[in-house]
mmCIF file of C-alpha atoms in Angstrom:
data_model
loop_
_atom_site.group_PDB
_atom_site.id
_atom_site.type_symbol
_atom_site.label_atom_id
_atom_site.label_comp_id
_atom_site.label_asym_id
_atom_site.label_seq_id
_atom_site.Cartn_x
_atom_site.Cartn_y
_atom_site.Cartn_z
ATOM 1 C CA UNK A 1 0.000 0.000 0.000
ATOM 2 C CA UNK A 2 2.823 2.351 0.889
ATOM 3 C CA UNK A 3 4.598 1.523 -2.371
ATOM 4 C CA UNK A 4 1.408 2.275 -4.280
ATOM 5 C CA UNK A 5 1.074 5.616 -2.489
ATOM 6 C CA UNK A 6 4.697 6.523 -3.297
ATOM 7 C CA UNK A 7 4.201 5.559 -6.932
ATOM 8 C CA UNK A 8 1.073 7.705 -7.162
ATOM 9 C CA UNK A 9 2.899 10.599 -5.491
ATOM 10 C CA UNK A 10 5.807 10.347 -7.958
ATOM 11 C CA UNK A 11 3.334 10.176 -10.847
ATOM 12 C CA UNK A 12 1.540 13.263 -9.552
ATOM 13 C CA UNK A 13 4.812 15.163 -9.140
ATOM 14 C CA UNK A 14 5.866 14.195 -12.655
ATOM 15 C CA UNK A 15 2.539 15.480 -13.968
ATOM 16 C CA UNK A 16 2.999 18.784 -12.131
ATOM 17 C CA UNK A 17 6.547 19.215 -13.436
ATOM 18 C CA UNK A 18 5.381 18.451 -16.977
ATOM 19 C CA UNK A 19 2.541 20.941 -16.615
ATOM 20 C CA UNK A 20 4.952 23.589 -15.347
ATOM 21 C CA UNK A 21 7.288 23.020 -18.295
ATOM 22 C CA UNK A 22 4.452 23.166 -20.814
ATOM 23 C CA UNK A 23 3.008 26.332 -19.292
ATOM 24 C CA UNK A 24 6.413 27.998 -19.157
ATOM 25 C CA UNK A 25 7.144 27.121 -22.799
ATOM 26 C CA UNK A 26 3.667 28.197 -23.934
ATOM 27 C CA UNK A 27 3.939 31.467 -22.001
ATOM 28 C CA UNK A 28 7.376 32.259 -23.452
ATOM 29 C CA UNK A 29 6.158 31.414 -26.975
ATOM 30 C CA UNK A 30 3.021 33.540 -26.653
ATOM 31 C CA UNK A 31 4.954 36.371 -25.014
ATOM 32 C CA UNK A 32 7.502 36.286 -27.857
ATOM 33 C CA UNK A 33 4.650 36.430 -30.375
ATOM 34 C CA UNK A 34 3.152 39.454 -28.615
ATOM 35 C CA UNK A 35 6.530 41.201 -28.536
ATOM 36 C CA UNK A 36 7.255 40.495 -32.201
ATOM 37 C CA UNK A 37 3.815 41.610 -33.386
ATOM 38 C CA UNK A 38 3.568 44.640 -31.084
ATOM 39 C CA UNK A 39 3.216 47.847 -33.112
ATOM 40 C CA UNK A 40 3.918 50.711 -30.708
ATOM 41 C CA UNK A 41 7.644 50.363 -29.982
ATOM 42 C CA UNK A 42 8.451 53.491 -31.991
ATOM 43 C CA UNK A 43 6.063 55.671 -29.981
ATOM 44 C CA UNK A 44 7.344 54.321 -26.680
ATOM 45 C CA UNK A 45 11.035 54.669 -27.530
ATOM 46 C CA UNK A 46 10.680 58.169 -29.033
ATOM 47 C CA UNK A 47 8.726 59.416 -26.061
ATOM 48 C CA UNK A 48 10.958 57.892 -23.376
ATOM 49 C CA UNK A 49 14.201 59.017 -25.048
ATOM 50 C CA UNK A 50 13.031 62.626 -24.900
ATOM 51 C CA UNK A 51 12.089 62.631 -21.209
ATOM 52 C CA UNK A 52 13.932 63.515 -18.023
ATOM 53 C CA UNK A 53 15.088 61.235 -15.215
ATOM 54 C CA UNK A 54 11.786 61.953 -13.429
ATOM 55 C CA UNK A 55 10.004 59.721 -15.952
ATOM 56 C CA UNK A 56 12.173 56.736 -15.066
ATOM 57 C CA UNK A 57 11.632 57.371 -11.353
ATOM 58 C CA UNK A 58 7.853 57.039 -11.811
ATOM 59 C CA UNK A 59 8.290 53.948 -13.985
ATOM 60 C CA UNK A 60 10.674 52.509 -11.388
ATOM 61 C CA UNK A 61 8.015 53.018 -8.699
ATOM 62 C CA UNK A 62 5.458 51.150 -10.824
ATOM 63 C CA UNK A 63 7.882 48.266 -11.412
ATOM 64 C CA UNK A 64 8.893 48.172 -7.747
ATOM 65 C CA UNK A 65 5.253 47.606 -6.764
ATOM 66 C CA UNK A 66 4.931 44.443 -8.879
ATOM 67 C CA UNK A 67 6.102 42.082 -6.095
ATOM 68 C CA UNK A 68 3.872 43.960 -3.638
ATOM 69 C CA UNK A 69 0.674 43.286 -5.554
ATOM 70 C CA UNK A 70 1.735 39.688 -6.221
ATOM 71 C CA UNK A 71 2.378 39.195 -2.496
ATOM 72 C CA UNK A 72 -1.119 40.531 -1.741
ATOM 73 C CA UNK A 73 -2.599 38.051 -4.242
ATOM 74 C CA UNK A 74 -0.570 35.215 -2.685
ATOM 75 C CA UNK A 75 -1.891 36.169 0.753
ATOM 76 C CA UNK A 76 -5.469 36.230 -0.583
ATOM 77 C CA UNK A 77 -5.106 32.829 -2.275
ATOM 78 C CA UNK A 78 -3.635 31.359 0.918
ATOM 79 C CA UNK A 79 -6.616 32.676 2.877
ATOM 80 C CA UNK A 80 -9.145 31.320 0.346
ATOM 81 C CA UNK A 81 -7.636 27.813 0.628
ATOM 82 C CA UNK A 82 -8.139 27.776 4.404
ATOM 83 C CA UNK A 83 -10.435 24.892 5.325
ATOM 84 C CA UNK A 84 -9.171 22.821 2.418
ATOM 85 C CA UNK A 85 -5.449 23.021 2.946
ATOM 86 C CA UNK A 86 -2.925 25.034 4.957
ATOM 87 C CA UNK A 87 -0.047 26.296 2.840
ATOM 88 C CA UNK A 88 2.835 28.681 3.390
ATOM 89 C CA UNK A 89 2.992 32.099 1.758
ATOM 90 C CA UNK A 90 5.857 30.781 -0.388
ATOM 91 C CA UNK A 91 3.730 27.879 -1.652
ATOM 92 C CA UNK A 92 0.871 30.271 -2.315
ATOM 93 C CA UNK A 93 3.210 32.589 -4.240
ATOM 94 C CA UNK A 94 4.366 29.653 -6.391
ATOM 95 C CA UNK A 95 0.775 28.621 -7.134
ATOM 96 C CA UNK A 96 -0.224 32.186 -8.033
ATOM 97 C CA UNK A 97 2.720 32.443 -10.434
ATOM 98 C CA UNK A 98 1.778 29.136 -12.072
ATOM 99 C CA UNK A 99 -1.785 30.429 -12.389
ATOM 100 C CA UNK A 100 -0.481 33.555 -14.120
ATOM 101 C CA UNK A 101 1.317 31.412 -16.686
ATOM 102 C CA UNK A 102 -1.819 29.339 -17.315
ATOM 103 C CA UNK A 103 -4.010 32.435 -17.514
ATOM 104 C CA UNK A 104 -1.621 34.076 -19.937
ATOM 105 C CA UNK A 105 -1.891 31.278 -22.502
ATOM 106 C CA UNK A 106 -5.589 30.355 -22.142
ATOM 107 C CA UNK A 107 -8.641 32.202 -23.523
ATOM 108 C CA UNK A 108 -10.194 34.628 -21.046
ATOM 109 C CA UNK A 109 -7.517 33.538 -18.505
ATOM 110 C CA UNK A 110 -9.649 30.500 -17.705
ATOM 111 C CA UNK A 111 -6.591 28.440 -16.844
ATOM 112 C CA UNK A 112 -5.552 30.558 -13.857
ATOM 113 C CA UNK A 113 -7.605 29.059 -11.017
ATOM 114 C CA UNK A 114 -7.526 25.434 -12.281
ATOM 115 C CA UNK A 115 -3.727 25.617 -12.521
ATOM 116 C CA UNK A 116 -3.530 26.952 -8.957
ATOM 117 C CA UNK A 117 -5.747 24.131 -7.699
ATOM 118 C CA UNK A 118 -3.693 21.490 -9.506
ATOM 119 C CA UNK A 119 -0.474 22.943 -8.096
ATOM 120 C CA UNK A 120 -1.991 22.945 -4.593
ATOM 121 C CA UNK A 121 -2.662 19.211 -4.818
ATOM 122 C CA UNK A 122 -6.376 19.598 -4.170
ATOM 123 C CA UNK A 123 -8.862 17.266 -5.799
ATOM 124 C CA UNK A 124 -12.148 19.026 -5.158
ATOM 125 C CA UNK A 125 -15.369 17.453 -6.384
ATOM 126 C CA UNK A 126 -18.321 19.536 -7.539
ATOM 127 C CA UNK A 127 -20.276 18.442 -4.468
ATOM 128 C CA UNK A 128 -17.513 19.517 -2.093
ATOM 129 C CA UNK A 129 -17.079 22.805 -3.952
ATOM 130 C CA UNK A 130 -20.807 23.470 -3.673
ATOM 131 C CA UNK A 131 -20.743 22.600 0.040
ATOM 132 C CA UNK A 132 -17.803 24.907 0.684
ATOM 133 C CA UNK A 133 -19.503 27.676 -1.294
ATOM 134 C CA UNK A 134 -22.619 27.475 0.882
ATOM 135 C CA UNK A 135 -20.412 27.454 3.967
ATOM 136 C CA UNK A 136 -18.653 30.588 2.761
ATOM 137 C CA UNK A 137 -22.030 32.259 2.257
ATOM 138 C CA UNK A 138 -23.035 31.385 5.821
ATOM 139 C CA UNK A 139 -19.678 32.578 7.179
ATOM 140 C CA UNK A 140 -20.136 35.971 5.553
ATOM 141 C CA UNK A 141 -17.491 37.609 7.771
ATOM 142 C CA UNK A 142 -14.799 35.776 5.751
ATOM 143 C CA UNK A 143 -15.672 37.922 2.760
ATOM 144 C CA UNK A 144 -14.325 40.991 4.563
ATOM 145 C CA UNK A 145 -10.814 39.539 4.508
ATOM 146 C CA UNK A 146 -11.071 38.477 0.865
ATOM 147 C CA UNK A 147 -12.535 41.853 -0.045
ATOM 148 C CA UNK A 148 -9.789 43.595 1.903
ATOM 149 C CA UNK A 149 -7.062 41.734 0.018
ATOM 150 C CA UNK A 150 -8.808 42.483 -3.278
ATOM 151 C CA UNK A 151 -9.168 46.171 -2.456
ATOM 152 C CA UNK A 152 -5.523 46.369 -1.386
ATOM 153 C CA UNK A 153 -4.378 44.857 -4.669
ATOM 154 C CA UNK A 154 -6.498 47.312 -6.650
ATOM 155 C CA UNK A 155 -5.011 50.165 -4.627
ATOM 156 C CA UNK A 156 -1.513 48.989 -5.582
ATOM 157 C CA UNK A 157 -2.610 48.707 -9.220
ATOM 158 C CA UNK A 158 -4.057 52.212 -8.987
ATOM 159 C CA UNK A 159 -0.787 53.645 -7.651
ATOM 160 C CA UNK A 160 1.114 51.889 -10.443
ATOM 161 C CA UNK A 161 -1.212 53.309 -13.099
ATOM 162 C CA UNK A 162 -1.022 56.808 -11.619
ATOM 163 C CA UNK A 163 2.785 56.610 -11.575
ATOM 164 C CA UNK A 164 2.854 55.567 -15.229
ATOM 165 C CA UNK A 165 0.394 58.319 -16.191
ATOM 166 C CA UNK A 166 2.637 60.861 -14.480
ATOM 167 C CA UNK A 167 5.604 59.350 -16.325
ATOM 168 C CA UNK A 168 3.976 60.075 -19.686
ATOM 169 C CA UNK A 169 3.003 63.602 -18.633
ATOM 170 C CA UNK A 170 -0.654 63.134 -17.653
ATOM 171 C CA UNK A 171 -1.446 64.794 -14.331
ATOM 172 C CA UNK A 172 -4.831 64.722 -12.616
ATOM 173 C CA UNK A 173 -6.371 66.417 -9.553
ATOM 174 C CA UNK A 174 -6.370 64.011 -6.607
ATOM 175 C CA UNK A 175 -10.123 63.431 -6.347
ATOM 176 C CA UNK A 176 -10.743 63.195 -10.088
ATOM 177 C CA UNK A 177 -7.680 61.007 -10.529
ATOM 178 C CA UNK A 178 -8.860 58.489 -7.935
ATOM 179 C CA UNK A 179 -12.343 58.419 -9.498
ATOM 180 C CA UNK A 180 -10.980 58.023 -13.054
ATOM 181 C CA UNK A 181 -8.542 55.244 -12.144
ATOM 182 C CA UNK A 182 -11.267 53.447 -10.157
ATOM 183 C CA UNK A 183 -13.642 53.714 -13.137
ATOM 184 C CA UNK A 184 -10.937 52.417 -15.475
ATOM 185 C CA UNK A 185 -10.301 49.319 -13.363
ATOM 186 C CA UNK A 186 -14.025 48.661 -12.942
ATOM 187 C CA UNK A 187 -14.447 48.738 -16.723
ATOM 188 C CA UNK A 188 -11.428 46.557 -17.590
ATOM 189 C CA UNK A 189 -12.328 44.101 -14.818
ATOM 190 C CA UNK A 190 -15.841 43.415 -16.113
ATOM 191 C CA UNK A 191 -15.076 43.416 -19.830
ATOM 192 C CA UNK A 192 -14.158 40.105 -21.518
ATOM 193 C CA UNK A 193 -10.422 39.388 -21.309
ATOM 194 C CA UNK A 194 -9.114 38.790 -24.827
ATOM 195 C CA UNK A 195 -5.346 38.211 -24.604
ATOM 196 C CA UNK A 196 -4.811 38.802 -28.324
ATOM 197 C CA UNK A 197 -6.314 42.305 -28.069
ATOM 198 C CA UNK A 198 -5.729 43.074 -24.394
ATOM 199 C CA UNK A 199 -3.713 46.273 -24.855
ATOM 200 C CA UNK A 200 -5.940 47.570 -27.644
ATOM 201 C CA UNK A 201 -9.163 47.049 -25.654
ATOM 202 C CA UNK A 202 -7.775 48.592 -22.480
ATOM 203 C CA UNK A 203 -6.237 51.407 -24.512
ATOM 204 C CA UNK A 204 -9.615 52.275 -25.981
ATOM 205 C CA UNK A 205 -11.190 52.573 -22.556
ATOM 206 C CA UNK A 206 -8.173 54.494 -21.247
ATOM 207 C CA UNK A 207 -8.478 57.056 -24.065
ATOM 208 C CA UNK A 208 -12.146 57.538 -23.211
ATOM 209 C CA UNK A 209 -11.536 57.904 -19.457
ATOM 210 C CA UNK A 210 -8.206 59.767 -19.342
ATOM 211 C CA UNK A 211 -8.698 61.726 -22.555
ATOM 212 C CA UNK A 212 -10.401 64.452 -20.535
ATOM 213 C CA UNK A 213 -7.018 65.305 -18.985
ATOM 214 C CA UNK A 214 -4.975 65.404 -22.201
ATOM 215 C CA UNK A 215 -5.528 65.443 -25.967
ATOM 216 C CA UNK A 216 -2.343 63.348 -26.366
ATOM 217 C CA UNK A 217 -3.761 59.953 -27.316
ATOM 218 C CA UNK A 218 -0.271 58.559 -27.913
ATOM 219 C CA UNK A 219 0.698 59.313 -24.292
ATOM 220 C CA UNK A 220 -2.367 57.434 -23.031
ATOM 221 C CA UNK A 221 -1.593 54.434 -25.230
ATOM 222 C CA UNK A 222 2.034 54.496 -24.079
ATOM 223 C CA UNK A 223 0.819 54.457 -20.444
ATOM 224 C CA UNK A 224 -1.476 51.472 -21.077
ATOM 225 C CA UNK A 225 1.315 49.672 -22.925
ATOM 226 C CA UNK A 226 3.741 50.272 -20.057
ATOM 227 C CA UNK A 227 1.233 48.967 -17.515
ATOM 228 C CA UNK A 228 0.776 45.848 -19.650
ATOM 229 C CA UNK A 229 4.534 45.336 -19.813
ATOM 230 C CA UNK A 230 4.951 45.924 -16.077
ATOM 231 C CA UNK A 231 2.016 43.945 -14.684
ATOM 232 C CA UNK A 232 1.791 41.192 -17.309
ATOM 233 C CA UNK A 233 5.092 40.756 -19.083
ATOM 234 C CA UNK A 234 7.445 41.116 -16.098
ATOM 235 C CA UNK A 235 5.516 38.645 -13.842
ATOM 236 C CA UNK A 236 5.169 36.145 -16.721
ATOM 237 C CA UNK A 237 8.907 36.325 -17.422
ATOM 238 C CA UNK A 238 9.619 35.895 -13.709
ATOM 239 C CA UNK A 239 7.143 33.016 -13.397
ATOM 240 C CA UNK A 240 8.578 31.279 -16.470
ATOM 241 C CA UNK A 241 12.133 31.529 -15.147
ATOM 242 C CA UNK A 242 11.008 30.385 -11.672
ATOM 243 C CA UNK A 243 9.182 27.327 -12.997
ATOM 244 C CA UNK A 244 11.986 26.327 -15.356
ATOM 245 C CA UNK A 245 14.587 26.581 -12.576
ATOM 246 C CA UNK A 246 12.301 24.705 -10.167
ATOM 247 C CA UNK A 247 11.716 21.940 -12.699
ATOM 248 C CA UNK A 248 15.450 21.601 -13.384
ATOM 249 C CA UNK A 249 16.182 21.321 -9.646
ATOM 250 C CA UNK A 250 13.530 18.625 -9.276
ATOM 251 C CA UNK A 251 15.081 16.411 -11.948
#
């Protein structure tokens, strides 16, 4: 019986390592495709080359907040798994990064949560999921923590976006800026996520929302492109490298 359990465990670990490799390769391939087919490099390079050091300070702030918002998401995922499984923040971080890879290469990011669950080792039936869902509804106070983590992550995203907008020369009054950034994230959160047209769709909404502060459409598109690079490309690159190194060490 013990030998059977060990064999099943090795088989499961092999499956996870294979999944990690496939996701990493798919993410790198798709990311390379997006980089090769991206059309706005000229606008970004021309604009950034003509700016002062202040621009790079704001961009540096936005990049520096990437691990902060990922840590918040790891803490939220760890909290959500309570009752099913207790994991460390490091394990949660690893599962979130794997989910990012899966979400990056699947339509509408549908692979994110399933990849996290697979990486966590959970085998949740529909009946158990339904039971847990009803329990969560009854224990409504748990939603405050989940909502708090979610709000905190959106605040970090908002600061990143504001920093990038300042970097491209778009300044906003405090109250109007908070309202505009909040509206932008509400809109892009509820609209369908189409990876092949992600930047274009978000750019269209950004022009509509932030166009009231500047007639410079190129600057708005540069800001949206930078946010995509910072919050999508950098984590995916990091997750790909992390999973490849982890898989090599496990061999």
